[in-house]
Amino acid sequence: MSIEHVNVTLVNEPAAPRPLARFARWLAVAAISGALALLVVGVAAFAYFSRDLPDFSSPEQYRPSLVTRVLSTDGRLIGEFGLERRRVVPYDRIPKRLVQAFVASEDGSFFEHDGIDYLGMLSAVLGKVVRGGKLRGASTITQQLAKSLLITAQGYEKATERSVKRKVGEAILARRLEERLTKEEILYIYLNQVFLGHGAYGVQAAAENYFRKSVSELNLAEMSLIAGLPQAPSRYSPFVNPKAARQRQEYVLKRMLEEGFATKAEHDEALRLQVEETVHPRDDRFRDTSPYFTEHVRRYLYDTYGEKMLYTQGLTVETTLDLERQWYAEEALVNGLRKVDHRQGFRGPLLRGSEQQALAIAERYEREVLKGAELDPEELYVAAVTEVKAQQARLKVGKRDGLLHLGGMRWARKPNPLAWWESHKLQRVTDALKVGDVILVQPLSAEKLKKLDGNWDILRDLPKDDSVQLFALQQVPLVQGALISLDPRTGYVQAMIGGYSFEESEFNRAFQACRQPGSAFKPVVYGAAIELLEYTPSTIIVDSPIVYDDVEAEKRWKPANFELDFKGDVTVRTAITNSMNIPALKTGIAVGVDNLRMFARRTGIETPLKQEAGIAIGSSCVTPWELTLYYAMVARLGRKVEPIFIKRVIDRDGNVLEDHTSSRDPWVDQDVRINRRYATLDHIAPSVMDARDAHILRYLMTQVCLHGTGAAAAALGWQVGGKTGTTNDSFDAWFLGYTANLVTGVWVGFDHNEDGPLGVREQGGHTALPIWLDYMKRALRNVPKLWFATPAGICNFAVDKQTGLRIDPSNRRAVVVPFRCGSEPKDHNAGGSLPTGTLFRDEEGL
């Protein structure tokens, strides 16, 4: 067989791999492994850098920190509590020009980029790695928003640390925002989130902060000033640095012109307005409007809802505060305390030095405080005394010249609580002041100065024109006071002040000061006697000396009347009208100390009373608040008044968390009033005293305000019930009184008795009642008069005012008095009862 015909099966053996093929294969494997490794590392890195990033997929998830807003009864802002002062406004309510101002100045390519300035980021990271030091880099609006959201989520320190991790995390969040939100939605969040200085977050808060406007009311000049703030709110603050604010505003307007967002005419017009010079300092509504009231509300909210809810969740709190009445109350109390303080004398200047030292203080005062502002006649100012004569002193108030006339400081005698001020008025300015003194003064007109002092001989040398500003001498009173005013029909607390100055002392004397009430406690004593012992206005009490042995205190006590005399047999009506101590003490002993204490607690006096007979004439302390509530109970015919400070609390989503709105509230619509009436049908305030007994007590208190120690209250022109109170040595003075629709209590005294006493003739009727009357006249101006209604079961009889026996109504000694029907005096020489309503007209009221 030839070789060609042999079938041979060949086995293919692998050829030796070529070097290049081996390398390619290795490279492919390495590449795949590297990619997988990089993927793993990338995923790990992404997970690492993405930790704790806030998740935003829709604008509805934007739930920023909001302030709690506290409103008066008519919806006006009286206080804010929060970490970030912000009011979120929808995008469509933000002016287009304001959006353009921010875009032009902060991120001109905002609508083109995908959220990150890559070149700026790369430069910043390389600079950090290569050169070390701080990490810097340009930020888009989206990146700025991401940073702000990180601060909210992670805290300021962590979210602003200069690290690669923080910057990468910020970039990741920025990209997420761009992927999940539209540009308009990003701007909506940014313009509500951005910090714009002085506690303002977002454009609405900034508009209110700087211009006292809504954001929709801003003009182009104002918009450009606000848009210049994000880069450095402190540096560009128009309050702190108006020149820098102006330069930044010019830059914003220039950028708007370059981007076509404003015409040259609009640009020039905005610059001409110079709004950086007309900005208004932010109002501190909490401290300036009603600080004691608002702080009381804040404490309740904190205790009820907690710190986070109060300061970050944007509650809306509708209160019962009537702003006008609050202002009237503040003016009445402040002016009244100053008058009391003046009657005590002048305690000396703030500082006493050389004329040069005083003038240096005046210059500094102008530079740091006044800053060229106009003087407010209601405010007090620091003045340097530059010249003193017998009838006048020359002053420097900042850079202004002024004149302090003797007529504006006649009160400035040396303090002497034993001398009546009226007979010890200052005769010469030189007796009180020297050149170089620094004092407090108040601007006033010549007409007002003449009202301060009617001595025309002293005032004849007043300047004939208005070229010189006149001032009156003032000082910060040591004496303190409190005022509470509420509507007994609704329980709404409409005004409340706890002291002369919240800035000087946050101690709320309305609630926290426990003071001896003196005779202001006697209505509690007679209320207990009417209810427990069936006393009537004609009940006879013997006003005669008494010696009382206090077994527990191991001492003998011999009380006396204020007038230091005794009247013999007197009626209850006479005793309370003239505020007689011995009859009140004997009544309290007849009731029994334990019974009196229990009655007081049941009717609203919560402070524990002493276990002693002296409580009948006010020896045991009570707070102005609880005593005012007792008087409100009497005004409401024995029905306990449940006081309300807060009408409604509403969360940020509009959910009502609590509702105490009265069906009588004039500030809500009729449907709400009807609904509230149905809602409260099953909750009626409890009666703690029979209406007939309360009516008799109320009648007795009207006699105090017609014929007794509170007779000055009759000048109000309304039907008024009330009672004065003065403690031993005049350390405390009270007047609490009410009409059918308003109950007001006033206390005047010292925080510490060692600062007292108030002085000669300083009693409830002379010290506290004028404050009450000043407030009530204004509070009830243009309010229709209401009369006290008479409950069923009351019969009116004419009785002898001295003996309490029934008498012919035509007798000149006759007074018409209410009795529980059947409890009237039986030994009479007159006819039947007078018609119900003779004393208290049966009209709407209490």
PDB file of C-alpha atoms in Angstrom, residues 12 109 118 221 238 265 272 278 286 319 363 426 504 578 588 592 599 612 631 658 697 728 741 792 821:
ATOM      1  CA  ASN A  12      -4.553  18.685  17.417  1.00  0.00           C
ATOM      2  CA  SER A 109     -26.737  79.262  34.974  1.00  0.00           C
ATOM      3  CA  TYR A 118     -18.090  70.342  38.701  1.00  0.00           C
ATOM      4  CA  ALA A 221     -34.815  97.824  45.410  1.00  0.00           C
ATOM      5  CA  PRO A 238     -28.332  96.739  56.432  1.00  0.00           C
ATOM      6  CA  ALA A 265     -34.376 102.443  33.878  1.00  0.00           C
ATOM      7  CA  ARG A 272     -32.177 105.821  43.737  1.00  0.00           C
ATOM      8  CA  THR A 278     -34.866 102.902  55.534  1.00  0.00           C
ATOM      9  CA  PHE A 286     -42.624  88.842  72.517  1.00  0.00           C
ATOM     10  CA  THR A 319     -55.176  83.704  72.410  1.00  0.00           C
ATOM     11  CA  GLU A 363     -22.116 111.126  73.003  1.00  0.00           C
ATOM     12  CA  LEU A 426     -39.199 120.542  95.575  1.00  0.00           C
ATOM     13  CA  GLU A 504     -36.051  94.325  84.355  1.00  0.00           C
ATOM     14  CA  ASN A 578     -66.652 101.465 105.297  1.00  0.00           C
ATOM     15  CA  GLY A 588     -64.721  85.541 110.526  1.00  0.00           C
ATOM     16  CA  GLY A 592     -64.965  79.700 112.073  1.00  0.00           C
ATOM     17  CA  PHE A 599     -65.154  78.287 101.752  1.00  0.00           C
ATOM     18  CA  GLU A 612     -55.630  82.066 112.433  1.00  0.00           C
ATOM     19  CA  TYR A 631     -64.382  88.574  92.391  1.00  0.00           C
ATOM     20  CA  GLU A 658     -57.407  72.174  71.315  1.00  0.00           C
ATOM     21  CA  LEU A 697     -72.670  89.931  98.189  1.00  0.00           C
ATOM     22  CA  ASN A 728     -50.676  97.334 107.805  1.00  0.00           C
ATOM     23  CA  ASN A 741     -68.759  92.306  81.425  1.00  0.00           C
ATOM     24  CA  ALA A 792     -85.049  84.417  91.073  1.00  0.00           C
ATOM     25  CA  CYS A 821     -87.237  86.134  99.872  1.00  0.00           C
TER      26      CYS A 821
END
